[in-house]
Amino acid sequence: MPEHKPIYILAIESSCDDTSAAILMNDKVLSNVVATQAIHEEYGGVVPELASRAHQQNIVPVVDQAIARANIDKKQLSAIAFTRGPGLMGSLLVGTSFAKSLSLGLDIPLIEVNHMKAHILAHFIADEKMTSPKFPFLALTISGGHTQVVQVNDYFEMKIIGQTLDDAVGEAFDKSAKILGLPYPGGPLIDKHAANGNPHKFEFPIPKVKDLDFSFSGLKTNILYFIQRNTKDNPNFINENLEDICASIQDTIIEILMRKLKKAVKQTGIKEVAIGGGVSANSGIRKALTDAQEKYGWKTYIPQFQYCTDNAAMIGIVGYHKFKNEIFSKQDITAQARYVIS
Ligand code: KG4
Ligand code: ZN
């Protein structure tokens, strides 16, 4: 029966510094290969030129591996989904061009995907360790490039109701880590050191920002001045207090995020709350979200680690839903560095 035939999606993600390919059978992930580019570590941040070059090197082997691990044949593919944006133009162009060529070569539909929508819809990947939120829900997307509160009414109907006015929360983590002399990306390292620290040892001010918007650039400056002040008296200050500093920074960031989420729940009356994006791998924010279930009566949703940071499986789940609704892209589609959710 044709309606029971499984849909196989090849998904490609290349928006920043991870080259990833995944194969989904309907909403199930058969493979999800991620090649992380270590080259940026020595520069203390992503170098766009090097990122696109590394994508060029990685994309063919990563796609081959995803197909091999899924144990399917290219001929079985129903469609190719790819990240159109937002992201670094040079990086996006690699995935976009590859997806277009392969769709033409295999004569199967092409499906463009918004990366930020994918971070949200990652919650709909069929995984026994995850349950999917019910519409409408609130999604807090926290990554290296974005910080948004999104009201999600349906797979294809979303509205940004709050966002950062300057740095993204991932940048706040990474820039703070840099001030502490930790390598890029520093977010996971702050998380690691914070585990044994006292989150109330040092106080950093919570910025006052209107409505549901965020600001993180002031926090970075406060941390810089705090470190400069203290290392003047004691050059060993960071080493002696690293765990407490990391715990205090992390606690401040979580407090900023949770205050806005509480405001968003109050404003919308929606108590289904999901997080997504690289920073949702942070153990502190995961705990705060889990605690909010009992504390505030919310129903909260936290993705599996492998679907938090950039990955192609999340692109594939959007591809699957678009395929079912026959929302396809034309061959003249181009990458879009700035691509707002709508
Ligand atoms: O979503 P993502 O992989 O890439 C973007 O689309 O930006 O997010 C990357 C960001 C980086 O800033 C990284 O430091 C942060 O996510 N991140 C974390 C953790 N794991 C990744 N931040 C805090 N704690 C973590 N455990
Ligand atoms: Zn991302």
CSV table of C-alpha atoms and ligand atoms in Angstrom, one decimal:
chain,number,residue,atom,x,y,z
A,1,MET,CA,0.0,0.0,0.0
A,2,PRO,CA,1.6,3.3,-1.0
A,3,GLU,CA,0.5,5.2,2.1
A,4,HIS,CA,2.4,2.7,4.3
A,5,LYS,CA,5.6,3.0,2.3
A,6,PRO,CA,8.3,4.5,4.7
A,7,ILE,CA,9.6,7.9,3.9
A,8,TYR,CA,13.4,8.1,3.9
A,9,ILE,CA,14.9,11.6,4.3
A,10,LEU,CA,18.6,12.4,3.9
A,11,ALA,CA,19.2,15.6,5.9
A,12,ILE,CA,22.2,17.9,5.7
A,13,GLU,CA,23.3,20.5,8.2
A,14,SER,CA,26.3,22.9,7.6
A,15,SER,CA,25.3,26.2,9.0
A,16,CYS,CA,28.2,26.8,11.3
A,17,ASP,CA,31.2,24.6,12.3
A,18,ASP,CA,29.6,21.1,12.3
A,19,THR,CA,29.2,19.1,9.2
A,20,SER,CA,26.3,16.7,9.8
A,21,ALA,CA,24.2,14.2,7.8
A,22,ALA,CA,21.4,12.0,9.0
A,23,ILE,CA,18.9,9.5,7.6
A,24,LEU,CA,15.4,9.4,9.0
A,25,MET,CA,12.8,6.7,8.3
A,26,ASN,CA,9.6,8.7,8.9
A,27,ASP,CA,10.2,10.4,12.3
A,28,LYS,CA,12.8,7.8,13.4
A,29,VAL,CA,16.6,8.5,13.2
A,30,LEU,CA,18.5,5.7,11.5
A,31,SER,CA,21.8,7.6,11.6
A,32,ASN,CA,23.1,11.0,12.7
A,33,VAL,CA,26.7,11.6,11.8
A,34,VAL,CA,28.4,14.9,13.1
A,35,ALA,CA,31.9,15.9,12.1
A,36,THR,CA,33.0,18.7,14.5
A,37,GLN,CA,35.7,21.0,13.2
A,38,ALA,CA,38.5,21.1,15.8
A,39,ILE,CA,40.4,23.7,13.7
A,40,HIS,CA,38.6,26.7,15.3
A,41,GLU,CA,39.8,25.8,18.8
A,42,GLU,CA,43.2,27.4,18.2
A,43,TYR,CA,41.6,30.7,17.0
A,44,GLY,CA,39.3,31.0,20.0
A,45,GLY,CA,36.1,31.1,17.8
A,46,VAL,CA,34.7,30.0,14.5
A,47,VAL,CA,36.7,31.3,11.4
A,48,PRO,CA,34.2,31.4,8.6
A,49,GLU,CA,36.7,30.8,5.8
A,50,LEU,CA,38.1,27.7,7.5
A,51,ALA,CA,34.6,26.4,8.3
A,52,SER,CA,33.5,26.4,4.7
A,53,ARG,CA,36.7,24.7,3.6
A,54,ALA,CA,36.2,22.0,6.3
A,55,HIS,CA,32.6,21.5,5.2
A,56,GLN,CA,33.9,20.9,1.6
A,57,GLN,CA,36.3,18.3,2.9
A,58,ASN,CA,33.8,16.6,5.2
A,59,ILE,CA,30.5,16.6,3.4
A,60,VAL,CA,31.0,13.6,1.0
A,61,PRO,CA,32.4,11.3,3.7
A,62,VAL,CA,29.8,12.4,6.3
A,63,VAL,CA,26.9,11.7,3.9
A,64,ASP,CA,28.4,8.4,2.8
A,65,GLN,CA,28.8,7.4,6.5
A,66,ALA,CA,25.2,8.4,7.3
A,67,ILE,CA,23.9,6.3,4.5
A,68,ALA,CA,26.1,3.3,5.4
A,69,ARG,CA,25.1,3.5,9.1
A,70,ALA,CA,21.4,3.6,8.2
A,71,ASN,CA,22.0,0.5,6.1
A,72,ILE,CA,20.0,1.8,3.2
A,73,ASP,CA,20.7,2.4,-0.5
A,74,LYS,CA,20.7,6.0,-2.0
A,75,LYS,CA,18.0,4.8,-4.4
A,76,GLN,CA,15.6,4.4,-1.4
A,77,LEU,CA,15.8,8.1,-0.5
A,78,SER,CA,12.4,9.9,-0.8
A,79,ALA,CA,13.9,13.5,-0.5
A,80,ILE,CA,16.8,15.6,0.6
A,81,ALA,CA,16.4,18.2,3.4
A,82,PHE,CA,19.1,20.8,4.0
A,83,THR,CA,19.7,23.9,6.2
A,84,ARG,CA,19.1,27.0,4.2
A,85,GLY,CA,19.8,29.4,7.1
A,86,PRO,CA,20.4,31.2,9.3
A,87,GLY,CA,24.2,30.7,9.6
A,88,LEU,CA,27.5,31.5,8.0
A,89,MET,CA,27.0,32.1,4.2
A,90,GLY,CA,30.1,30.1,3.1
A,91,SER,CA,29.1,27.2,5.3
A,92,LEU,CA,25.5,27.2,4.2
A,93,LEU,CA,26.5,27.3,0.6
A,94,VAL,CA,28.4,24.0,0.9
A,95,GLY,CA,25.3,22.1,2.2
A,96,THR,CA,22.9,23.9,-0.1
A,97,SER,CA,24.9,23.2,-3.2
A,98,PHE,CA,25.5,19.6,-2.2
A,99,ALA,CA,21.8,19.0,-1.5
A,100,LYS,CA,20.7,20.6,-4.8
A,101,SER,CA,23.1,18.5,-6.8
A,102,LEU,CA,22.2,15.3,-5.2
A,103,SER,CA,18.4,16.0,-5.5
A,104,LEU,CA,19.0,16.6,-9.2
A,105,GLY,CA,21.2,13.5,-9.6
A,106,LEU,CA,18.7,11.2,-7.8
A,107,ASP,CA,15.7,13.0,-9.2
A,108,ILE,CA,14.0,13.4,-5.7
A,109,PRO,CA,12.5,16.4,-4.0
A,110,LEU,CA,14.5,19.1,-2.3
A,111,ILE,CA,13.4,20.5,1.0
A,112,GLU,CA,14.8,23.7,2.6
A,113,VAL,CA,14.8,23.9,6.4
A,114,ASN,CA,15.2,26.9,8.8
A,115,HIS,CA,17.9,25.9,11.3
A,116,MET,CA,16.1,27.6,14.3
A,117,LYS,CA,12.8,25.8,13.5
A,118,ALA,CA,14.8,22.6,13.4
A,119,HIS,CA,16.2,23.2,16.9
A,120,ILE,CA,12.5,23.5,18.1
A,121,LEU,CA,11.1,20.6,16.1
A,122,ALA,CA,13.9,18.3,17.2
A,123,HIS,CA,11.4,17.5,20.0
A,124,PHE,CA,9.3,15.6,17.5
A,125,ILE,CA,12.0,13.0,16.7
A,126,ALA,CA,10.7,9.6,17.7
A,127,ASP,CA,12.9,8.6,20.6
A,128,GLU,CA,11.9,6.5,23.6
A,129,LYS,CA,13.7,8.9,25.9
A,130,MET,CA,11.8,11.9,24.7
A,131,THR,CA,8.1,13.0,24.6
A,132,SER,CA,6.9,15.6,22.2
A,133,PRO,CA,5.3,18.8,23.4
A,134,LYS,CA,1.6,19.5,22.6
A,135,PHE,CA,0.7,22.6,20.5
A,136,PRO,CA,0.7,25.4,21.4
A,137,PHE,CA,4.0,25.4,23.4
A,138,LEU,CA,6.7,27.8,24.2
A,139,ALA,CA,10.2,27.1,23.0
A,140,LEU,CA,13.3,28.7,24.4
A,141,THR,CA,16.0,28.4,21.7
A,142,ILE,CA,19.4,29.0,23.1
A,143,SER,CA,22.5,28.6,20.8
A,144,GLY,CA,25.7,30.2,19.8
A,145,GLY,CA,24.0,32.5,17.5
A,146,HIS,CA,20.4,32.9,18.9
A,147,THR,CA,18.4,33.4,22.0
A,148,GLN,CA,14.7,33.4,21.3
A,149,VAL,CA,11.4,32.7,23.0
A,150,VAL,CA,9.0,31.3,20.3
A,151,GLN,CA,5.4,30.5,20.5
A,152,VAL,CA,4.9,27.4,18.5
A,153,ASN,CA,1.3,26.9,17.4
A,154,ASP,CA,1.9,24.2,14.8
A,155,TYR,CA,4.8,22.5,12.9
A,156,PHE,CA,4.7,25.4,10.4
A,157,GLU,CA,3.3,28.3,12.5
A,158,MET,CA,5.7,29.9,14.9
A,159,LYS,CA,6.1,33.4,16.3
A,160,ILE,CA,9.1,34.9,18.0
A,161,ILE,CA,7.8,36.7,21.1
A,162,GLY,CA,11.2,37.6,22.7
A,163,GLN,CA,14.9,37.6,21.7
A,164,THR,CA,18.3,38.9,22.5
A,165,LEU,CA,19.1,42.5,21.6
A,166,ASP,CA,22.8,41.8,21.5
A,167,ASP,CA,24.8,38.6,22.3
A,168,ALA,CA,23.3,35.2,22.2
A,169,VAL,CA,23.4,33.1,25.4
A,170,GLY,CA,26.0,30.7,23.9
A,171,GLU,CA,28.2,33.7,23.2
A,172,ALA,CA,27.8,34.8,26.8
A,173,PHE,CA,29.1,31.4,27.9
A,174,ASP,CA,31.9,31.3,25.3
A,175,LYS,CA,33.0,34.9,25.9
A,176,SER,CA,33.0,34.4,29.7
A,177,ALA,CA,35.0,31.3,29.2
A,178,LYS,CA,37.5,33.1,27.1
A,179,ILE,CA,38.0,35.8,29.8
A,180,LEU,CA,38.7,32.9,32.2
A,181,GLY,CA,41.4,31.6,29.8
A,182,LEU,CA,39.3,28.5,28.8
A,183,PRO,CA,39.5,27.3,25.1
A,184,TYR,CA,36.6,27.6,22.5
A,185,PRO,CA,33.9,26.6,22.8
A,186,GLY,CA,33.9,27.4,26.5
A,187,GLY,CA,30.2,26.7,27.2
A,188,PRO,CA,30.6,23.0,28.0
A,189,LEU,CA,33.7,23.8,30.1
A,190,ILE,CA,31.9,26.4,32.2
A,191,ASP,CA,29.2,23.7,32.7
A,192,LYS,CA,31.9,21.1,33.8
A,193,HIS,CA,33.7,23.4,36.3
A,194,ALA,CA,30.4,24.8,37.6
A,195,ALA,CA,29.4,21.3,38.7
A,196,ASN,CA,31.5,21.5,41.9
A,197,GLY,CA,31.2,25.2,42.5
A,198,ASN,CA,29.2,27.5,44.8
A,199,PRO,CA,26.7,29.4,42.5
A,200,HIS,CA,26.2,32.1,45.2
A,201,LYS,CA,29.8,32.8,45.9
A,202,PHE,CA,30.0,35.7,43.4
A,203,GLU,CA,27.1,38.0,42.4
A,204,PHE,CA,26.6,39.4,38.9
A,205,PRO,CA,23.8,41.8,38.1
A,206,ILE,CA,20.8,40.7,36.2
A,207,PRO,CA,20.2,43.1,33.3
A,208,LYS,CA,16.9,45.0,33.1
A,209,VAL,CA,15.5,44.4,29.6
A,210,LYS,CA,12.0,45.2,28.5
A,211,ASP,CA,9.2,42.6,27.7
A,212,LEU,CA,10.5,39.2,26.8
A,213,ASP,CA,13.8,40.4,25.3
A,214,PHE,CA,17.3,39.5,26.5
A,215,SER,CA,20.7,41.2,26.7
A,216,PHE,CA,23.9,39.5,27.5
A,217,SER,CA,26.6,41.9,26.5
A,218,GLY,CA,26.6,43.7,29.8
A,219,LEU,CA,27.2,40.4,31.7
A,220,LYS,CA,30.3,39.8,29.7
A,221,THR,CA,31.6,43.3,30.5
A,222,ASN,CA,30.8,42.8,34.2
A,223,ILE,CA,32.7,39.5,34.3
A,224,LEU,CA,35.7,41.1,32.5
A,225,TYR,CA,35.9,43.9,35.1
A,226,PHE,CA,35.3,41.5,38.0
A,227,ILE,CA,38.2,39.4,36.8
A,228,GLN,CA,40.5,42.4,36.1
A,229,ARG,CA,39.7,43.8,39.6
A,230,ASN,CA,40.4,40.5,41.4
A,231,THR,CA,43.5,39.4,39.5
A,232,LYS,CA,45.1,42.8,40.2
A,233,ASP,CA,45.2,41.8,43.9
A,234,ASN,CA,45.7,38.1,43.4
A,235,PRO,CA,47.2,36.9,40.1
A,236,ASN,CA,46.1,33.4,41.0
A,237,PHE,CA,42.4,34.4,41.6
A,238,ILE,CA,41.0,32.5,38.6
A,239,ASN,CA,42.8,29.3,39.4
A,240,GLU,CA,41.9,29.4,43.0
A,241,ASN,CA,38.2,30.1,42.3
A,242,LEU,CA,37.5,28.6,38.9
A,243,GLU,CA,34.7,26.3,40.0
A,244,ASP,CA,32.9,29.0,42.0
A,245,ILE,CA,33.3,31.6,39.2
A,246,CYS,CA,31.9,29.2,36.7
A,247,ALA,CA,29.0,28.2,38.9
A,248,SER,CA,28.2,31.9,39.6
A,249,ILE,CA,28.3,32.8,35.9
A,250,GLN,CA,26.1,29.8,35.0
A,251,ASP,CA,23.6,30.6,37.8
A,252,THR,CA,23.3,34.2,36.6
A,253,ILE,CA,22.6,33.1,33.0
A,254,ILE,CA,20.0,30.6,34.1
A,255,GLU,CA,18.3,33.2,36.3
A,256,ILE,CA,18.1,35.6,33.3
A,257,LEU,CA,16.6,32.8,31.1
A,258,MET,CA,14.2,31.5,33.7
A,259,ARG,CA,12.8,35.0,34.6
A,260,LYS,CA,11.9,35.6,31.0
A,261,LEU,CA,10.4,32.2,30.6
A,262,LYS,CA,8.2,32.8,33.7
A,263,LYS,CA,7.1,36.1,32.2
A,264,ALA,CA,6.4,34.4,28.8
A,265,VAL,CA,4.2,31.7,30.5
A,266,LYS,CA,2.4,34.4,32.4
A,267,GLN,CA,1.8,36.5,29.3
A,268,THR,CA,0.6,33.6,27.1
A,269,GLY,CA,-1.0,31.3,29.6
A,270,ILE,CA,1.0,28.4,27.9
A,271,LYS,CA,2.6,26.0,30.4
A,272,GLU,CA,4.1,23.6,27.9
A,273,VAL,CA,7.7,24.7,27.7
A,274,ALA,CA,10.5,23.2,25.6
A,275,ILE,CA,14.2,24.2,25.2
A,276,GLY,CA,16.4,23.7,22.2
A,277,GLY,CA,19.8,24.6,20.7
A,278,GLY,CA,23.3,24.0,21.9
A,279,VAL,CA,23.0,25.6,25.3
A,280,SER,CA,20.2,23.3,26.2
A,281,ALA,CA,22.9,20.7,26.7
A,282,ASN,CA,23.8,22.7,29.8
A,283,SER,CA,23.2,20.7,33.0
A,284,GLY,CA,22.1,23.8,35.0
A,285,ILE,CA,19.4,24.9,32.5
A,286,ARG,CA,18.3,21.2,32.2
A,287,LYS,CA,17.9,21.0,36.0
A,288,ALA,CA,16.1,24.4,36.2
A,289,LEU,CA,13.6,23.2,33.5
A,290,THR,CA,13.0,19.9,35.3
A,291,ASP,CA,12.5,21.7,38.6
A,292,ALA,CA,10.0,24.1,37.0
A,293,GLN,CA,7.6,21.2,36.6
A,294,GLU,CA,7.0,20.9,40.3
A,295,LYS,CA,7.8,24.5,41.2
A,296,TYR,CA,5.5,26.2,38.7
A,297,GLY,CA,3.3,23.4,37.4
A,298,TRP,CA,4.8,23.5,33.9
A,299,LYS,CA,5.2,20.6,31.6
A,300,THR,CA,8.8,20.8,30.3
A,301,TYR,CA,10.6,19.2,27.5
A,302,ILE,CA,14.4,18.7,27.2
A,303,PRO,CA,15.9,17.2,24.1
A,304,GLN,CA,18.4,14.3,24.2
A,305,PHE,CA,22.0,15.6,24.2
A,306,GLN,CA,22.7,14.6,20.6
A,307,TYR,CA,19.7,16.7,19.4
A,308,CYS,CA,20.7,19.8,21.3
A,309,THR,CA,23.9,20.9,19.6
A,310,ASP,CA,23.9,21.2,15.8
A,311,ASN,CA,23.0,18.0,14.1
A,312,ALA,CA,21.3,16.9,10.9
A,313,ALA,CA,18.6,14.7,12.6
A,314,MET,CA,16.7,17.9,13.6
A,315,ILE,CA,16.8,19.0,9.9
A,316,GLY,CA,15.5,15.6,8.9
A,317,ILE,CA,12.5,15.8,11.2
A,318,VAL,CA,11.4,19.1,9.6
A,319,GLY,CA,12.1,17.5,6.2
A,320,TYR,CA,9.8,14.6,7.1
A,321,HIS,CA,6.9,16.9,8.1
A,322,LYS,CA,7.4,19.1,5.0
A,323,PHE,CA,7.5,16.0,2.8
A,324,LYS,CA,4.2,14.7,4.3
A,325,ASN,CA,2.7,18.1,3.4
A,326,GLU,CA,4.4,18.2,0.0
A,327,ILE,CA,6.2,21.5,0.8
A,328,PHE,CA,9.2,21.3,-1.6
A,329,SER,CA,11.8,23.7,-2.8
A,330,LYS,CA,12.8,24.6,-6.3
A,331,GLN,CA,16.2,24.1,-7.8
A,332,ASP,CA,16.9,27.9,-7.9
A,333,ILE,CA,16.8,28.2,-4.1
A,334,THR,CA,19.8,29.9,-2.4
A,335,ALA,CA,21.2,29.9,1.1
A,336,GLN,CA,20.1,32.7,3.4
A,337,ALA,CA,22.5,33.9,6.2
A,338,ARG,CA,19.8,35.8,7.9
A,339,TYR,CA,16.6,33.8,8.0
A,340,VAL,CA,14.0,34.7,10.5
A,341,ILE,CA,11.4,32.2,11.8
A,342,SER,CA,7.8,32.8,10.8
B,1,KG4,O1,23.2,25.1,18.6
B,1,KG4,P1,24.7,25.1,18.6
B,1,KG4,O2,25.4,23.8,18.5
B,1,KG4,O3,25.3,26.0,17.4
B,1,KG4,C1,24.7,27.2,17.0
B,1,KG4,O4,23.7,27.1,16.2
B,1,KG4,O5,25.1,28.2,17.5
B,1,KG4,O6,25.2,25.9,19.9
B,1,KG4,C2,26.5,26.1,20.2
B,1,KG4,C3,26.6,26.8,21.5
B,1,KG4,C4,28.1,27.2,21.9
B,1,KG4,O7,28.0,28.6,22.3
B,1,KG4,C5,28.4,26.3,23.0
B,1,KG4,O8,29.4,26.9,23.9
B,1,KG4,C6,27.1,26.1,23.7
B,1,KG4,O9,26.2,26.0,22.6
B,1,KG4,N1,27.0,24.9,24.5
B,1,KG4,C7,26.9,25.0,25.9
B,1,KG4,C8,27.0,23.7,26.4
B,1,KG4,N2,27.1,22.8,25.3
B,1,KG4,C9,27.1,23.6,24.2
B,1,KG4,N3,26.8,26.1,26.7
B,1,KG4,C10,26.7,25.8,28.0
B,1,KG4,N4,26.8,24.6,28.6
B,1,KG4,C11,26.9,23.5,27.8
B,1,KG4,N5,26.9,22.2,28.3
B,2,ZN,ZN,22.2,25.6,16.2
